[in-house]
Amino acid sequence: MYFALTDTQREFDRAVRDYLAQRFDLAAVREVVESADESGGSEGSGDSDGAAGAERSAGSGGNPASLWAAAGEQGWLAVTVPEEYDGLGLGLVEAQVIARALGAGVAPGPWRGTVLAAEAIRLAGSDTQRATWLPRLAAGEVVGAFASRGSAADGLPAVEYGATADVVVAPAEDGVPGLVLITGASATPVGSYDGTTRLAGLTGGSAEVLPGATVEVARELADRATVLVAADLVGIAREALSRTVGYDREREQFGVPVGSFQAIKHALADLHVGVTMAEHAALYASYAVQEGLDGADLAVAVAKAKANDVALQATAAMIQYHGGIGYTWEHEAHFFYKRARRLAGQWGDLTVARERIAALTM
Amino acid sequence: MDLTFTPAEEEFRSELRSWLSAHIPQEWTRPGFWESLDDDESFRLRRDWERDKADAGFAGIQWPIEYGGRGGTPGMKAIYDEETVRAHAPRTVNPLGLAFLAPTVMAIGTEAQKKEIIGPLLRNEVIWCQGFSEPGAGSDLAALSTKGIRDGDDFVVNGQKVWTTNAVHGDKIFTMVRTEAGSAKHRGISMLLIDMDQPGVTARPLRQMSGASEFGEVFFDDARVPAVDCLGEIGDGWRTAMLLLSFERGASGISQYTEFRRQYDEIVAVARTLGRDTDPVIRNELARVLTELECLRLHSMHVLTQVEQGRDLGFEASMTKLQWSETFQDLWEVYDQILGADATLDTLPDGTDLRPLHAQAMWSRSVTIWGGSSQVQRTITAERVLGLPR
């Protein structure tokens, strides 16, 4: 029995986290959040002083170029792409490791959409489609997106990085199985208070069928997407909790650190248990899907339900247990809270995830 | 990641499985069977069955053969926990001795203690009680006032313990005694192993809200215990107790999951009988609890991995206790919600006997108190794991 990340997977995790801490910290995230690029911001304007080496991202569709380049160079985008297509040939467990780290860093950028588009092409594409897209997606030369709602026929609302994406995977028609690859769609930016991610509605473009997209494959892709979103939420939750614990150890009120008050201690202890359980659940779900284990569907629903729950609790607690400062624009708590709110609704909100659990166990 | 057991461990599973199916009478697995017996009868049946199990080589799975154990792996112990619950094996009569005293003795006992305690404990020749709580010292364990005064080679013990599991059936008690007069809080306490079959020890049953009398009170009135029957150093009993409690709190999540998951299915069946299984609120609540149960299963795999890697879980054990006890309690609260107007009835209109389920619902109120209350576990987690200031 070995239920844990391997040493190699842990090193991978550390590498992503180290990169984000050194090269794309919260000051850099703030620059992306505050850049108003959907109205055509000016590229490269001004210089970066606070953000540890990050460049201005205005005009890049909320997709910071240096971070995207790093994602390509360090293999974050190539993670699940087979080696024959210049990928790393790793699994959903490793992808989950990256997703969690990106969540912890509330990092912007179309990583998940690119990885999922590649997964769709890998699992359902023709040989030509694989050869055309996989090496370029793996290298970060093209950006991918994976639509969670709508259809190619009727339009795709609020696609993550829909305006940046070169290729979009989407359901062909509402209610009918089948996935298509869309290129050249027209994008309309969609406003969202989660400034760490850019969204766009998509219409038109040319659609090409993914020949292997059966109901089962579409279900599996949805499971993979769900796991990666759950992992992002788990990363958010752990980081929100750690930052709050760190703050409450030091912050004094009534002459003592607020973290010495039992009301706060017990709430944070419960969150620690909850976040730890969500970490187990996301890890297991990624493994169960990767290996095609019995009960993988239940594992995915459990991971999403638990991740939703703890991410909303931990990020709300982050605001509450920072006191007034946690409610300000200047503090980073809102990045975590807003991203958690958005992702909790993606690929199965709490009600949807729980109904799936009920259907599978009752 | 590798969630499989070794071939040797799987072989052990099938061996154990066939022994269990041959040695557990069908009648015993009927819902409510054990609740229908009085405490003495239940105890006698379980004690005899467990002795047979020990004779068949299924006791002390992880303990060394030289001390009467099986010499198995942590994986085999997890399989044992899972299979015994799956087979509806009766609950052990010696839970405190097996789960807490034995590992503590193996960790810090003298060679003589290992030899004298483990084997007889595994064969249930000696039933152990745990004498920690007192009327004035429950969650505040260090407030204990039971005193031991040195008299030659012995300690003479006076005081009272309470909430003592198996008090009336116990042969021996591992107990926290203040052995340095005038010492305060965590200092000057010793963990003494006291023979309960002596004139100075009286045990009295306490009836619980469930109606059963699994625990009781123990009175020490000039009870004698040789000083060599101290576990750990004399005066260092607090440290011994903390080690012992970490085994209690880290208790097997896998057997609890297996048992609770079965109870979840029983509760779902009740919901179906009452036509509540299609109620979206009930479905949501059941799914919420199921999520926590699955997390408990995964957490127990995490714990097993840590144990196999030789890591000490230490204060992380508080998390295990919180997860299983709070989830278990929550499960039975949802059960009440499902029953609604029928919450307290002995039977449903269709004849379903609810009493065994009610017994579990009542029992669920105790699990967040004993073994360190949830409040104590949260404080430990906050201070020792998260590093929040005291």
Coordinates of C-alpha atoms in Angstrom, one line a residue, chain B residues 96-273:
Chain B
L96 CA -8.1 -1.1 25.5
G97 CA -5.5 -3.8 26.0
L98 CA -5.2 -4.7 22.4
A99 CA -5.3 -1.3 20.7
F100 CA -3.5 0.9 23.3
L101 CA -1.7 -1.0 26.0
A102 CA -0.1 -3.6 23.7
P103 CA 1.6 -1.0 21.4
T104 CA 2.7 1.1 24.4
V105 CA 4.2 -2.0 26.1
M106 CA 5.9 -2.9 22.9
A107 CA 7.3 0.6 22.6
I108 CA 8.5 1.3 26.1
G109 CA 7.8 -1.7 28.3
T110 CA 10.6 -3.8 29.9
E111 CA 11.4 -7.2 28.5
A112 CA 9.6 -8.8 31.4
Q113 CA 6.5 -6.7 30.8
K114 CA 6.4 -7.6 27.1
K115 CA 6.5 -11.2 28.0
E116 CA 4.0 -11.1 30.9
I117 CA 1.5 -8.7 29.3
I118 CA 1.2 -9.3 25.5
G119 CA 0.6 -13.1 25.3
P120 CA -2.1 -13.4 28.0
L121 CA -3.7 -10.2 26.7
L122 CA -4.0 -11.7 23.2
R123 CA -5.6 -14.9 24.5
N124 CA -7.9 -12.8 26.6
E125 CA -6.7 -14.5 29.8
V126 CA -6.3 -10.9 31.2
I127 CA -8.9 -8.3 30.3
W128 CA -7.6 -4.8 30.7
C129 CA -9.3 -1.5 31.7
Q130 CA -8.0 2.0 31.3
G131 CA -8.1 4.1 34.4
F132 CA -7.5 7.6 33.2
S133 CA -10.7 9.7 33.8
E134 CA -11.7 10.7 37.2
P135 CA -14.8 12.6 38.4
G136 CA -12.6 15.7 38.5
A137 CA -10.3 14.9 35.6
G138 CA -11.8 14.0 32.3
S139 CA -10.7 16.1 29.5
D140 CA -8.3 17.8 32.0
L141 CA -6.5 14.6 32.5
A142 CA -3.6 16.1 34.5
A143 CA -6.1 17.2 37.2
L144 CA -6.2 13.7 38.5
S145 CA -6.1 13.1 42.2
T146 CA -5.7 9.4 42.6
K147 CA -2.6 9.0 44.9
G148 CA 0.1 6.3 45.1
I149 CA 2.3 6.3 48.2
R150 CA 5.5 4.2 48.2
D151 CA 5.6 1.5 50.8
G152 CA 8.6 -0.7 50.4
D153 CA 8.5 -2.4 47.0
D154 CA 4.9 -1.4 46.5
F155 CA 2.7 1.6 45.9
V156 CA -0.5 1.9 48.0
V157 CA -3.2 3.5 45.8
N158 CA -6.2 5.5 46.9
G159 CA -8.7 7.3 44.7
Q160 CA -11.5 6.9 42.1
K161 CA -11.7 6.4 38.4
V162 CA -14.8 6.8 36.2
W163 CA -16.0 6.1 32.6
T164 CA -13.9 2.9 32.8
T165 CA -14.7 0.6 30.0
N166 CA -15.2 -3.1 31.1
A167 CA -14.9 -2.0 34.7
V168 CA -16.9 -5.0 36.0
H169 CA -15.2 -7.5 33.7
G170 CA -11.7 -6.2 34.0
D171 CA -8.8 -8.2 35.5
K172 CA -6.2 -5.5 35.4
I173 CA -6.2 -1.8 35.0
F174 CA -3.5 0.5 33.5
T175 CA -4.0 3.7 35.5
M176 CA -2.7 7.2 36.0
V177 CA -1.7 7.8 39.6
R178 CA 0.0 10.8 41.2
T179 CA 3.0 9.2 42.9
E180 CA 4.8 12.3 44.0
A181 CA 3.0 14.0 46.9
G182 CA 2.4 17.7 46.2
S183 CA 3.2 17.5 42.5
A184 CA 1.0 19.4 40.1
K185 CA -0.4 19.0 36.6
H186 CA 1.8 16.8 34.3
R187 CA 4.6 16.1 36.8
G188 CA 4.9 13.3 39.3
I189 CA 2.4 11.0 37.6
S190 CA 3.0 7.3 37.1
M191 CA 1.3 4.7 34.9
L192 CA 0.7 1.8 37.2
L193 CA -0.6 -1.6 36.1
I194 CA -2.9 -2.7 39.0
D195 CA -4.5 -6.1 39.7
M196 CA -8.2 -5.5 40.1
D197 CA -8.8 -8.8 41.8
Q198 CA -7.8 -7.6 45.3
P199 CA -9.6 -6.4 48.4
G200 CA -8.6 -2.7 47.8
V201 CA -10.4 -2.5 44.4
T202 CA -14.1 -2.1 43.9
A203 CA -15.9 -1.8 40.5
R204 CA -19.4 -0.6 39.9
P205 CA -21.3 -0.5 36.6
L206 CA -22.7 2.8 35.2
R207 CA -25.7 2.6 33.0
Q208 CA -25.4 4.6 29.8
M209 CA -28.0 6.5 27.8
S210 CA -28.2 3.5 25.4
G211 CA -29.2 1.3 28.3
A212 CA -26.0 -0.8 28.3
S213 CA -23.4 -0.7 31.0
E214 CA -20.2 -1.0 29.1
F215 CA -18.4 1.3 31.5
G216 CA -18.3 1.8 35.2
E217 CA -16.5 3.3 38.2
V218 CA -13.5 1.9 40.0
F219 CA -12.6 2.7 43.6
F220 CA -9.1 2.2 45.0
D221 CA -9.0 1.8 48.8
D222 CA -5.4 1.0 49.9
A223 CA -5.0 -1.1 46.7
R224 CA -1.4 -2.4 46.3
V225 CA 0.8 -2.6 43.3
P226 CA 4.4 -3.6 43.1
A227 CA 6.6 -0.7 41.9
V228 CA 8.0 -2.8 39.1
D229 CA 4.5 -2.8 37.6
C230 CA 5.0 0.8 36.4
L231 CA 4.9 1.2 32.6
G232 CA 7.6 3.7 31.6
E233 CA 9.6 5.5 34.2
I234 CA 8.1 6.2 37.7
G235 CA 7.0 9.9 37.7
D236 CA 7.0 10.0 33.9
G237 CA 3.5 8.7 33.4
W238 CA 2.3 11.7 31.5
R239 CA 4.6 10.9 28.6
T240 CA 3.5 7.2 28.7
A241 CA -0.1 8.4 28.6
M242 CA 0.5 10.7 25.6
L243 CA 2.1 7.8 23.7
L244 CA -0.8 5.5 24.6
L245 CA -3.4 8.1 23.6
S246 CA -1.8 8.6 20.2
F247 CA -2.5 4.9 19.5
E248 CA -6.1 5.5 20.7
R249 CA -6.7 8.5 18.5
G250 CA -5.0 7.0 15.5
A251 CA -7.1 3.8 15.8
S252 CA -7.8 1.9 12.6
G253 CA -9.8 4.1 10.1
I254 CA -10.2 1.2 7.8
S255 CA -12.4 -0.9 10.1
Q256 CA -14.4 2.2 11.1
Y257 CA -14.9 3.0 7.4
T258 CA -16.1 -0.6 6.7
E259 CA -18.5 -0.5 9.6
F260 CA -19.8 3.0 8.9
R261 CA -20.3 2.3 5.3
R262 CA -22.4 -0.7 6.1
Q263 CA -24.4 1.5 8.4
Y264 CA -24.8 4.1 5.7
D265 CA -26.4 1.4 3.5
E266 CA -28.7 0.4 6.4
I267 CA -29.8 4.0 6.7
V268 CA -30.4 4.3 3.0
A269 CA -32.6 1.3 3.3
V270 CA -34.7 3.0 6.0
A271 CA -35.0 6.1 3.8
R272 CA -36.3 3.9 1.0
T273 CA -38.8 2.2 3.3

